[in-house]
XYZ file of C-alpha atoms in Angstrom:
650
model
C -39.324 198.879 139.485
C -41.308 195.732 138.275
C -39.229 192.424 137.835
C -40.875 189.866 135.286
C -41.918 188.272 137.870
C -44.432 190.527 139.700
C -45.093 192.281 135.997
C -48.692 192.504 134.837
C -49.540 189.948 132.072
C -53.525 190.076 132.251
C -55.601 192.872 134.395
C -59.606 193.134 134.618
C -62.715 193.753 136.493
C -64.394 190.820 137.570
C -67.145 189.269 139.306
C -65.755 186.845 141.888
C -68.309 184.093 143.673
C -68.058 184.027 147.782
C -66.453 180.351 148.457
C -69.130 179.154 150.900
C -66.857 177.945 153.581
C -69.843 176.670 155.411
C -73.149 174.570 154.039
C -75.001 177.206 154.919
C -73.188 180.371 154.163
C -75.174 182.600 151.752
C -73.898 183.098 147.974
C -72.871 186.511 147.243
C -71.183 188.254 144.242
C -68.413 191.197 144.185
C -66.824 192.860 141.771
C -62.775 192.697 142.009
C -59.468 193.697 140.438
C -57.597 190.695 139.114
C -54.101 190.687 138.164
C -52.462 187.832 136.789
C -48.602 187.732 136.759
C -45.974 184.873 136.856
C -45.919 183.879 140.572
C -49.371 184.759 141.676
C -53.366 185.391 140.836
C -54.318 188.123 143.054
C -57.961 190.027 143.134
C -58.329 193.066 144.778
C -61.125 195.833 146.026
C -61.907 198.499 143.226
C -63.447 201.743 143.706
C -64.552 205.135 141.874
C -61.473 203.999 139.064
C -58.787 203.084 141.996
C -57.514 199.792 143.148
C -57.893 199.095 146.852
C -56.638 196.394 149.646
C -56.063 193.206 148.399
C -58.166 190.762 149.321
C -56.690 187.452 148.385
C -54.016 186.110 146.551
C -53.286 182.167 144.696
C -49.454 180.656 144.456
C -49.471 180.069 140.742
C -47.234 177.021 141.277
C -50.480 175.525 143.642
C -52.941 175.850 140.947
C -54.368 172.692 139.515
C -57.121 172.956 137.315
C -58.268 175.938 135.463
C -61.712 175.207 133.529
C -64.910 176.467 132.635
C -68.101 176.042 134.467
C -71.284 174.921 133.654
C -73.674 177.979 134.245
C -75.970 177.964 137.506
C -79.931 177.626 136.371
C -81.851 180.912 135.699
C -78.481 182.853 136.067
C -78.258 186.297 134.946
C -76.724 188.044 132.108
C -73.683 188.977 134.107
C -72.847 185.432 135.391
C -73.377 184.147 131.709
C -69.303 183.202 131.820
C -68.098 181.664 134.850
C -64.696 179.623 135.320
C -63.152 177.843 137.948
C -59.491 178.047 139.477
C -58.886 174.879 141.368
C -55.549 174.895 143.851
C -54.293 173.339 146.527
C -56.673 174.002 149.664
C -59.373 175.947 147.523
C -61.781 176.535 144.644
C -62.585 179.847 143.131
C -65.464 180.775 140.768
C -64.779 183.732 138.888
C -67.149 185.468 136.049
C -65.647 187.063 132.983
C -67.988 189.722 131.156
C -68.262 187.990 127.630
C -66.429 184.494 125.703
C -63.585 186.389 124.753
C -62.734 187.919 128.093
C -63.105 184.166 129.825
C -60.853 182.469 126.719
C -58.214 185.235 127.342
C -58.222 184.190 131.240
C -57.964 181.062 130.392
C -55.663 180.892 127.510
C -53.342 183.148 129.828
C -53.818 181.085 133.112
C -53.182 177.503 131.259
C -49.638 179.161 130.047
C -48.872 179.862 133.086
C -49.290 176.523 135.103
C -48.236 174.028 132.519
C -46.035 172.059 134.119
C -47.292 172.714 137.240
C -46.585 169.561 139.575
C -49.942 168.516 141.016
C -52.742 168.867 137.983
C -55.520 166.856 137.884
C -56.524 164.658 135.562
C -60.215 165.469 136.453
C -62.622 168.293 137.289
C -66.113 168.826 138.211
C -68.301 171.132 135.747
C -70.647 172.053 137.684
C -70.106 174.367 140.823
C -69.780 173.666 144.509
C -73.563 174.945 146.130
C -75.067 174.324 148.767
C -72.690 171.505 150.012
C -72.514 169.517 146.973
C -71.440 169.383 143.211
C -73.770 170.034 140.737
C -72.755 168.003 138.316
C -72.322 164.581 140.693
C -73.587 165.428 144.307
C -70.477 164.545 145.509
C -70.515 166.591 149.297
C -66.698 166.696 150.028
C -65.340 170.243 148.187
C -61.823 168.150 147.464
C -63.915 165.161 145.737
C -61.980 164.088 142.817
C -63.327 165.240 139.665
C -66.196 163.353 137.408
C -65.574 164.669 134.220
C -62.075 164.217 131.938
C -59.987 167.667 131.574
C -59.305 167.501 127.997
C -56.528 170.585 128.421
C -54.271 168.248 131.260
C -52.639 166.545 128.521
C -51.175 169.229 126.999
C -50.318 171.335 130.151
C -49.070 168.330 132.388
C -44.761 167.806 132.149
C -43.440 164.531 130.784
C -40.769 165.257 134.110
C -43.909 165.063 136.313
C -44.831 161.349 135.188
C -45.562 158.713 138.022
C -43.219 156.350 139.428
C -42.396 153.518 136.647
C -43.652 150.276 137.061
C -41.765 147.311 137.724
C -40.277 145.632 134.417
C -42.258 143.292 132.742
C -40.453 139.781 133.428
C -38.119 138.883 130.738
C -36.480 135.608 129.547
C -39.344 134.019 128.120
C -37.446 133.268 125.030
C -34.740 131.934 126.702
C -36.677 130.227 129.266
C -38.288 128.666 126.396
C -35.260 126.991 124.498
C -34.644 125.838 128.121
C -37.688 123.864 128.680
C -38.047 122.550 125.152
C -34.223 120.887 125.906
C -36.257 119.453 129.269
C -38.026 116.116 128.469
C -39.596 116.028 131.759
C -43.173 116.420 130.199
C -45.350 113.715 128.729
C -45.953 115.303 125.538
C -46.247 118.879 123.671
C -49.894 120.460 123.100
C -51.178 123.560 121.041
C -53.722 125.694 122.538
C -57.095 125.643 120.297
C -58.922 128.140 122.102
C -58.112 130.820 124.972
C -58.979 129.799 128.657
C -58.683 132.351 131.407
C -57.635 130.745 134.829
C -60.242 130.404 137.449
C -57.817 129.634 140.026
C -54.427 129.683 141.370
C -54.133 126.744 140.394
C -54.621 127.333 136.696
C -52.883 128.700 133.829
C -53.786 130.700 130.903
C -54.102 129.492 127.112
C -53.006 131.338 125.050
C -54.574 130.081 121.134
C -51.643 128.994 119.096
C -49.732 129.090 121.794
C -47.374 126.029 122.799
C -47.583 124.341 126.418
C -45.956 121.515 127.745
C -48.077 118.895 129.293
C -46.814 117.624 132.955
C -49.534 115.019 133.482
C -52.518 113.876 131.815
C -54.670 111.268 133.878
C -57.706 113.513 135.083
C -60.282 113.096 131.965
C -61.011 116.644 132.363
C -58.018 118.660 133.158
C -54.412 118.315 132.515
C -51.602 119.517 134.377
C -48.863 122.081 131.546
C -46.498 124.375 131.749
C -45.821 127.575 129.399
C -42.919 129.127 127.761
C -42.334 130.572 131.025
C -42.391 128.185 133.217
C -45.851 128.816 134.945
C -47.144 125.435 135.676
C -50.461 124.647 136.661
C -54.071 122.779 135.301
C -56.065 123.553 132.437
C -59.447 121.904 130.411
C -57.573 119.189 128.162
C -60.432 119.814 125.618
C -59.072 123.171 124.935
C -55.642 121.644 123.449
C -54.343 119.895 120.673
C -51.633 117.586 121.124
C -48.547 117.878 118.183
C -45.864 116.121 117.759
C -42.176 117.552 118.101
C -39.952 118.260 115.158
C -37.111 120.022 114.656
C -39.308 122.688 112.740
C -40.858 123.125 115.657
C -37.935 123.466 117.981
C -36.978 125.910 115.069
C -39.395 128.263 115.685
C -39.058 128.421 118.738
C -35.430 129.740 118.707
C -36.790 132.335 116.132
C -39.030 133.976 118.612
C -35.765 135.053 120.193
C -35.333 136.935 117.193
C -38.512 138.793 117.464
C -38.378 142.601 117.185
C -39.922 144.383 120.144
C -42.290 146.016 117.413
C -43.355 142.845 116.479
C -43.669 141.584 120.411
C -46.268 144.716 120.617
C -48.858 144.056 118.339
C -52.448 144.313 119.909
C -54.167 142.182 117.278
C -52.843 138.637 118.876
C -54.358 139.594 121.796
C -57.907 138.023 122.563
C -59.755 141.265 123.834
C -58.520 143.258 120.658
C -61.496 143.333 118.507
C -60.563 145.189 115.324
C -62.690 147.076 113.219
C -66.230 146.822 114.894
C -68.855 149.603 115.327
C -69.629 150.990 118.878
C -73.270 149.265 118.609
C -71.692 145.875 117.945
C -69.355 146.420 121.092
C -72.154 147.475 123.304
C -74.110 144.124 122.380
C -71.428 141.771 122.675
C -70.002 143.432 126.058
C -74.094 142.978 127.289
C -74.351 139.129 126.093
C -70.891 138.481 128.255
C -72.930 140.292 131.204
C -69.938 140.069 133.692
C -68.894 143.766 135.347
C -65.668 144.757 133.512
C -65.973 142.325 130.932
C -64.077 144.596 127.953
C -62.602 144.808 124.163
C -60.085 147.061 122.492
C -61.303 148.316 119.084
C -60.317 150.538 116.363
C -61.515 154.310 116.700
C -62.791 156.165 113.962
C -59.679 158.192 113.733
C -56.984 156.170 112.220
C -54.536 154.560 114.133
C -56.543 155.197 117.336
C -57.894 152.794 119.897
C -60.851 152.695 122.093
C -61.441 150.876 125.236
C -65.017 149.472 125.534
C -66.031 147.969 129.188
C -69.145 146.817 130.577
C -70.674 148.641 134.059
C -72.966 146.575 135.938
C -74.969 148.072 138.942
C -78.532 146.968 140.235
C -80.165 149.623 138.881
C -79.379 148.822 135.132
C -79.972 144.541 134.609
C -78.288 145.274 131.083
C -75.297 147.236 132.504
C -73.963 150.340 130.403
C -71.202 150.415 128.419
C -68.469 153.153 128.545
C -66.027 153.871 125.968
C -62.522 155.465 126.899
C -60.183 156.809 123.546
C -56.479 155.731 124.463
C -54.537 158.854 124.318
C -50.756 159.495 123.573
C -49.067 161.959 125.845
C -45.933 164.172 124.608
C -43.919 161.259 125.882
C -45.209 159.065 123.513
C -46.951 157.191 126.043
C -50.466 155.169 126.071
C -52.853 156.129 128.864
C -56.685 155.967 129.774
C -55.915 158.178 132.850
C -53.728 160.958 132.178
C -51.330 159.804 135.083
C -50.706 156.203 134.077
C -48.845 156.118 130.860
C -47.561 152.935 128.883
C -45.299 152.195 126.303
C -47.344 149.922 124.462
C -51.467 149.559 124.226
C -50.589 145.615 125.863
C -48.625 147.171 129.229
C -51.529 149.683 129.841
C -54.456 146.915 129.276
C -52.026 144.932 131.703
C -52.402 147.464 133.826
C -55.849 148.763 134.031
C -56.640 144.758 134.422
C -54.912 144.908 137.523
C -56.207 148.866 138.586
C -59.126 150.745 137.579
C -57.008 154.228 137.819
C -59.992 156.607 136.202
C -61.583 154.077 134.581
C -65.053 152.736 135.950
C -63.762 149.786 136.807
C -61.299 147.557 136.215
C -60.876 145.219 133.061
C -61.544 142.029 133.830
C -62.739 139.817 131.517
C -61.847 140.007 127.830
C -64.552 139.960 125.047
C -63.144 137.804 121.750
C -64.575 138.479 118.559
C -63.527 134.898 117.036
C -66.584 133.053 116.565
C -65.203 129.840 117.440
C -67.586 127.215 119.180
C -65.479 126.970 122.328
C -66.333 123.806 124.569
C -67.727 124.656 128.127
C -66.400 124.865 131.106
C -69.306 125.295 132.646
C -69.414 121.676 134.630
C -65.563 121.150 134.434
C -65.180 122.884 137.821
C -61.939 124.587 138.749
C -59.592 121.635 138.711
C -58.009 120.532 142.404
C -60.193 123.043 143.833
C -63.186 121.388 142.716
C -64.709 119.385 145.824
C -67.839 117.183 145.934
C -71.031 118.591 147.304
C -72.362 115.205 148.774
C -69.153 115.647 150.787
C -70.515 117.973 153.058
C -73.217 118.121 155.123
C -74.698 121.870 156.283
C -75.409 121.667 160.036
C -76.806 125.887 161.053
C -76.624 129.196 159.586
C -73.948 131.290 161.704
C -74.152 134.566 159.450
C -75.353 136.239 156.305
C -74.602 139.498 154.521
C -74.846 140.753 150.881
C -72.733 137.994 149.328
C -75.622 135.754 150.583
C -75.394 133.070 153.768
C -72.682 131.272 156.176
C -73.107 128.316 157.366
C -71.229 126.161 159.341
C -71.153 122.324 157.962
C -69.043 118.881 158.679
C -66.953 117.701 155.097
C -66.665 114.261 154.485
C -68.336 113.662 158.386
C -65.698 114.862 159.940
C -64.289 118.387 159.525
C -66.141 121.478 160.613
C -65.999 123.950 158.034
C -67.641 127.262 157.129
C -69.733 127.484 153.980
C -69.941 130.450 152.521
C -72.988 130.397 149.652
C -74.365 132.416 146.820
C -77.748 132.041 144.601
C -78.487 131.773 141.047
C -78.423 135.130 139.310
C -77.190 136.790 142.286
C -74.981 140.244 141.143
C -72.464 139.540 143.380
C -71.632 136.401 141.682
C -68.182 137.424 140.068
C -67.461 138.978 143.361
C -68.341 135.786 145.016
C -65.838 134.130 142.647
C -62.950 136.987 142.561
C -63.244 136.016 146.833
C -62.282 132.696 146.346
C -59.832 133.189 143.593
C -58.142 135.777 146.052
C -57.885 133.601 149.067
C -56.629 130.715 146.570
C -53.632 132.712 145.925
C -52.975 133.167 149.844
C -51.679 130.830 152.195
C -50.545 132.022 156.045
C -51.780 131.032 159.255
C -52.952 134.355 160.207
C -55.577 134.461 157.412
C -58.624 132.238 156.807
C -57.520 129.382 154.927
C -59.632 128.616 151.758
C -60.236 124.367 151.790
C -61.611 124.416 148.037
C -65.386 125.471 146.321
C -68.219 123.534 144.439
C -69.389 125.260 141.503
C -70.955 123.066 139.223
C -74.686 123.623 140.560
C -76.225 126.495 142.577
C -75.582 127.574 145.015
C -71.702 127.704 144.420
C -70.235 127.080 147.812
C -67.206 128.384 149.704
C -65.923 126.058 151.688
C -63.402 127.844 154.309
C -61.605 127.618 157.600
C -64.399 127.406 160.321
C -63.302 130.241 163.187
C -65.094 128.566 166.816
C -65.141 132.062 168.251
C -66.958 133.945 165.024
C -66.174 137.599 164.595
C -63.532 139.958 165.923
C -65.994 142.273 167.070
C -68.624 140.737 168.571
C -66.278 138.615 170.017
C -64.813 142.260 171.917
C -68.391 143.229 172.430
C -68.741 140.357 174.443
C -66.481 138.765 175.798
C -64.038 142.016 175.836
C -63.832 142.577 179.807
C -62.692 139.077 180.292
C -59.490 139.780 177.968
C -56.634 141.375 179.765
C -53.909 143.891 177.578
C -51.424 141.485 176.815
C -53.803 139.449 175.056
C -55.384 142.515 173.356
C -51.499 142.941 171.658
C -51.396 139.458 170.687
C -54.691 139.882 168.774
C -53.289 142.706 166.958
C -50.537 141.172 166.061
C -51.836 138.265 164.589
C -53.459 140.618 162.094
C -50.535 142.941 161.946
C -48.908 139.419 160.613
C -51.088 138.545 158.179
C -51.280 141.870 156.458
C -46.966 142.082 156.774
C -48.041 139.032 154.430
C -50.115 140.206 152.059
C -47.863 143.674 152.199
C -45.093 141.145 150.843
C -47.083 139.848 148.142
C -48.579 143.201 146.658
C -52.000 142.720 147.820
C -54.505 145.117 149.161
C -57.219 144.382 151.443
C -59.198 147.637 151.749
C -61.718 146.351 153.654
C -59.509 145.591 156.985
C -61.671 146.206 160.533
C -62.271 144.063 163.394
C -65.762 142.780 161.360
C -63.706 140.989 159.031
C -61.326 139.076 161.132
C -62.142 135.806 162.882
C -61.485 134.306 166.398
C -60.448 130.753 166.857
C -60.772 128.206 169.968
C -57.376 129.641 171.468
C -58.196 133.342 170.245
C -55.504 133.440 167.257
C -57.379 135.775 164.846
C -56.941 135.687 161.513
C -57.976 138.301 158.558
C -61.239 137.362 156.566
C -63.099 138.707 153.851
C -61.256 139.241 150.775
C -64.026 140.943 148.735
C -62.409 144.224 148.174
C -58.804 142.809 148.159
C -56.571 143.671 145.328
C -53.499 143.079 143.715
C -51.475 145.896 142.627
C -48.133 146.113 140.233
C -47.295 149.119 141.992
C -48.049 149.744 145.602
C -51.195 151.709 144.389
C -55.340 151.044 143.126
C -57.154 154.067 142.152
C -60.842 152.540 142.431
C -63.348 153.576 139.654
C -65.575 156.216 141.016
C -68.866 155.930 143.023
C -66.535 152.468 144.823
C -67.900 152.321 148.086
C -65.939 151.908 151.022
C -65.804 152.401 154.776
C -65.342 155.800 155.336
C -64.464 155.794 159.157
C -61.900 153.065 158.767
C -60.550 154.666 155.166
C -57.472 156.643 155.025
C -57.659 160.470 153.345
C -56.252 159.755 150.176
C -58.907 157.473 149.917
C -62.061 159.371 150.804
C -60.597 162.100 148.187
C -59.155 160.019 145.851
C -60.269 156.540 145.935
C -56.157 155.813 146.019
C -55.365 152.669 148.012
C -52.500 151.317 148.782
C -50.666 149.042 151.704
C -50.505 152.221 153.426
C -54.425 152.957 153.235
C -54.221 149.251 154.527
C -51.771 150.440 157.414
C -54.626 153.372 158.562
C -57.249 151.104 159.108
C -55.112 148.831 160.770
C -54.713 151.296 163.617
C -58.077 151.756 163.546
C -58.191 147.857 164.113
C -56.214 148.558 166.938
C -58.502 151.383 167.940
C -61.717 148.936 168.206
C -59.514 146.126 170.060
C -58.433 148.402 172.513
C -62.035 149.818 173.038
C -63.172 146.551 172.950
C -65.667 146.942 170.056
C -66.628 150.507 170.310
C -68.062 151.997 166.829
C -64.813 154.720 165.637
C -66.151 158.398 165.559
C -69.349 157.078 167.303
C -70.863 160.841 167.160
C -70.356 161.898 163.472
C -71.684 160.349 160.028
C -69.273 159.616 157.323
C -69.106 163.259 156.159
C -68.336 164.933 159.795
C -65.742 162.384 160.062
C -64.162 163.209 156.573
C -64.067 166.768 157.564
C -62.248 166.093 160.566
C -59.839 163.889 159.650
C -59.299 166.362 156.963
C -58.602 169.053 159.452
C -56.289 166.838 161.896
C -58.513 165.233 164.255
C -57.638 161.539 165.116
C -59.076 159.087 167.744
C -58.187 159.572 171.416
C -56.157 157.324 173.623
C -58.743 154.125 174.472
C -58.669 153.574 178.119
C -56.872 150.012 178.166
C -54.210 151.402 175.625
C -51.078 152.484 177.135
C -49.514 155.499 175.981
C -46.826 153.353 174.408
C -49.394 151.166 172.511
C -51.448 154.356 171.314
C -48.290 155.688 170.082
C -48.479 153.066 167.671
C -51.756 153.393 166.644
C -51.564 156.937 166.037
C -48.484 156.328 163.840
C -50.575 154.500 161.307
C -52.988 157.897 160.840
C -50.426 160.035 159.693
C -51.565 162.201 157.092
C -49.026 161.608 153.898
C -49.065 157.776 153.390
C -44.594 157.347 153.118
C -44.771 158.704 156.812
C -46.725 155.553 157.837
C -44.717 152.539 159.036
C -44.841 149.599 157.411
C -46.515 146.510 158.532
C -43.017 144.752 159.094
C -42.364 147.609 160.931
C -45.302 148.000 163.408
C -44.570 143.911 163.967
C -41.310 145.095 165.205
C -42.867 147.876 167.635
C -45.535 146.246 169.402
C -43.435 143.206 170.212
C -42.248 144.200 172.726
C -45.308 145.245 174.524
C -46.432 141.925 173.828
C -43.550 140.334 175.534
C -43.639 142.757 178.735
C -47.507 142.558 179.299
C -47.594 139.160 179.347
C -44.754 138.816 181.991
């Protein structure tokens, strides 16, 4: 007797595509019996009118995607109406006679898996031939989708939403009755125009917004503090000083009073842009010319939003623009990508300014619409960071790559430093910039320290820790054999230090491998290169996609869904340990980036290096462990190799 849930609810003949487990396995096309019922999608041989062996079978709970698919070229009349079943481990292409067969498959097959706990928020349209997608020429069959599936929204369960982020801080009203009782500043100032920091150092303005000013005897910058309590330097020419009343105080009390409706609205915020055409966007995005410079404007549909942000790549000088609609799930929450919802429009701008998450890249730099003359900061430098380019004096290159060159240089006749430069009109300029704003923000002895920058004429400089012994690797290349194991530890722990540091203080690096650490005098080594590295609210970045990275020191999750984390961080780190150990050895030395992403994928991990004990490999092999929350910490692999540190060296 049939139970509901082995009961029949759809039942046809259908043309099912072979899956091409192989590159080069032939396509072929057979007809099969499908049944669809509530546990399972099976398809089974049919012949003369009877239904034979089955021949496979899909867990309805480990289906993800069900879509149409873009038709192959010159395709026949019978494969007119193909769609897709995407689960977990496989893809199946399936051909329905006519439309109304395929919308009954799907119509019946999206009822079925709403809810269903893994879903994705993308899809491909095009099929999976010869190797590659169609639609994107992505090779890997479990690339993350390149096109938006419209139907997730509605099938996805508000009890399957991602972990919450952390609160956004509170107090500020408080805080700010607080400090306007504190007569420790010099006077009271009213933001004119909006300033986004350019260093740690700095502050934002806010315009209309009050700050407190600390000190005031630089001509160019003065030293405030907010409503919070941030403190730091900002241009003086972008305030007003007022004096205090008790109006004033006043109003400040009354923003306690504020309703959280009120505390929501987008149009105080400088990248909302209002009522503006799509055109308009696209040419003010292009005069800004920054990647991810951005703007929030009204949609055509009332009461919706659209998110305008600018691509840059060398292909295109002018960049392209994409537009993204901000959609409300059934939880009444704001989201770009269907897995990051927001309460307000503010929290998920926050957000995506901090993590791409689906969109092409992250929002960096807002786009106001105010057509206020706003003074130039062009020559104002970034405050303390700011250091005089007659100071120092460039002695030999040492290095170049695609930021442009290193060299190594005296400041002020005395100190060697390493100068790190970029030229006028270069594209990696805001990367350039992002690098030193990064390493501004992060002070430990096991990471290049940052001594300050000169920006006011080309080439900007980077003026940084100078490392005697250059890079990691070529320092294992050569000089390896002369290093005994002890001292092999000790060098990974000096990194394993600095990124328990940066694991502390939410950031990313994404880019750690022994080319990016540096080697001083008495071999400390100390992580480098913060290009790539990220801050994240939430443990996790979702890059944009097409974000290039290093595939044989990348973790899976990140070579199938550009999903990084301090656990991404904590694979390459043992791969880190994998080129110490091997004293400079290139990782998966046979296989290009797409052999090694199929064997990873299938289990394989590096062997034991020869100078590694088994102990010491234990550890490494720890950080490769497929689901990211079964890799240790970097706190925690401190704690494991210290020992080994301790009893080689005795």
């Amino acid at each position: 007797m049939e139970t509901t849930e082995t009961q029949s609810i759809l039942e046809e003949l259908l043309v099912k595509k072979s899956q091409q487990k192989k590159k080069i396995s032939p396509n072929n096309y057979k007809e099969r019996l499908f049944v669809l019922t509530k546990t399972s999608l099976s398809y089974y041989e049919y012949d003369k009118d009877k239904k034979g062996n089955r021949k496979g079978s899909i867990d309805i709970k480990k289906i993800r995607c069900v879509e149409t698919v873009n038709p192959e070229e010159q395709t026949p009349l019978e494969r007119q109406y193909p769609f897709q079943v995407v689960y977990k481990g496989g893809l199946l292409y399936i051909y329905a006679a006519n439309e109304e067969s395929r919308r009954q498959w799907l119509e019946a097959l999206h009822k079925e898996i709403k809810g269903n706990p893994d879903l994705l928020n993308k899809y491909h349209r095009g099929f999976f031939s010869n190797g590659k997608f169609m639609c994107c020429n992505q090779t890997c069959k479990s690339a993350p989708g390149c096109a938006i599936w419209e139907t997730y929204s509605s099938l996805h369960s508000a009890n399957t939403a991602v972990k919450p982020l952390p609160p956004v801080p509170g107090g500020q009203h408080q805080q700010a009755l607080v400090l306007a009782a504190d007569k420790s500043f010099l006077k009271e100032a009213l933001a004119v125009y909006n300033y986004e920091p350019q260093g740690n150092s700095d502050v934002p303005l806010v315009r209309d917004h009050k700050y407190y000013v600390l000190k005031d005897d630089d001509p160019d910058w003065w030293q405030v503090r907010d409503l919070e309590g941030n403190e730091g330097f900002v241009p003086c020419a972008y305030l007003k000083e007022i004096a205090q009343t008790s109006d004033e105080l006043r109003s400040i009390t009354d923003t306690a009073n504020v309703s959280s409706e009120e505390e929501e609205r987008i149009d105080k915020y400088d990248w909302y842009a209002g009522n503006i055409s799509r055109g308009q966007a696209e040419q003010l995005l292009r005069q800004k010319g920054k990647e991810g410079a951005f703007m929030v404007r009204n949609s055509s549909h009332e009461g919706k939003y659209t998110v305008s942000v600018l691509c840059m790549n060398s292909r295109e000088k002018k960049g392209t623009v994409k537009h993204y609609h901000v959609h409300v799930n059934s939880a009444s929450e704001f989201y770009l990508a269907e897995n990051h919802g927001f309460s307000s429009v503010s929290r998920l701008i926050h957000y995506h300014q901090h993590n791409s998450a689906g969109v092409v890249t992250r929002l960096r730099h807002a786009v106001s619409t105010k057509m206020d003359k706003v003074p130039s900061t062009a020559m104002l430098g970034i405050g303390p960071w700011e250091l005089k380019r007659e100071d120092i004096v460039l002695l030999k290159e040492i290095g170049s790559g695609q930021f442009g060159v290193v060299q190594v240089g005296k400041w002020k006749g005395k100190y060697n430093v390493a100068v790190k430069m970029i030229k006028e009109g270069s594209m990696s300029e805001d990367e350039f910039i992002e690098e030193a704003e990064t390493m501004m923000k992060l002070d430990h002895p096991k990471l290049v320290k940052l001594y300050g920058v000169c920006t006011k004429t080309y080439p900007i400089y980077l003026i940084a820790e100078y490392m005697t012994n250059g890079c990691l690797l070529g320092y294992l290349k050569n000089h390896g054999k002369e290093l005994r194991p002890f001292q092999l530890v000790v060098m990974c722990c000096d990194v394993c230090e600095a990124m328990a540091f940066l694991e502390k203080h939410q950031f990313i690096h994404r880019d750690l491998a022994a080319r990016n650490c540096l080697v001083d005098s008495d071999l400390t080594v100390k992580v480098s290169d913060f290009g790539m590295a990220r801050y994240v609210l939430d443990d996790e970045y979702v890059s944009s996609l097409g974000t290039k990275f290093p595939v044989k020191w990348s973790a899976p999750e990140v070579f199938h869904y550009t999903k990084f984390s301090s656990k991404s961080d904590v694979w390459a780190f043992g791969i880190l340990m994998w080129e110490v150990f091997s004293l400079g050895k290139q990782p998966y030395e046979r296989w290009d980036n797409t052999q090694v992403i199929e064997k990873i994928t299938h289990g394989y991990r590096l062997y034991r290096p020869q100078l590694a004990s088994e102990a010491v490999y234990q550890i490494m092999y720890s950080c490769w462990h497929e689901l990211p929350e079964k890799r240790p910490t970097f706190n925690h692999l401190l704690s494991l190799m210290e020992p080994h540190r301790e009893n080689d060296h005795s």
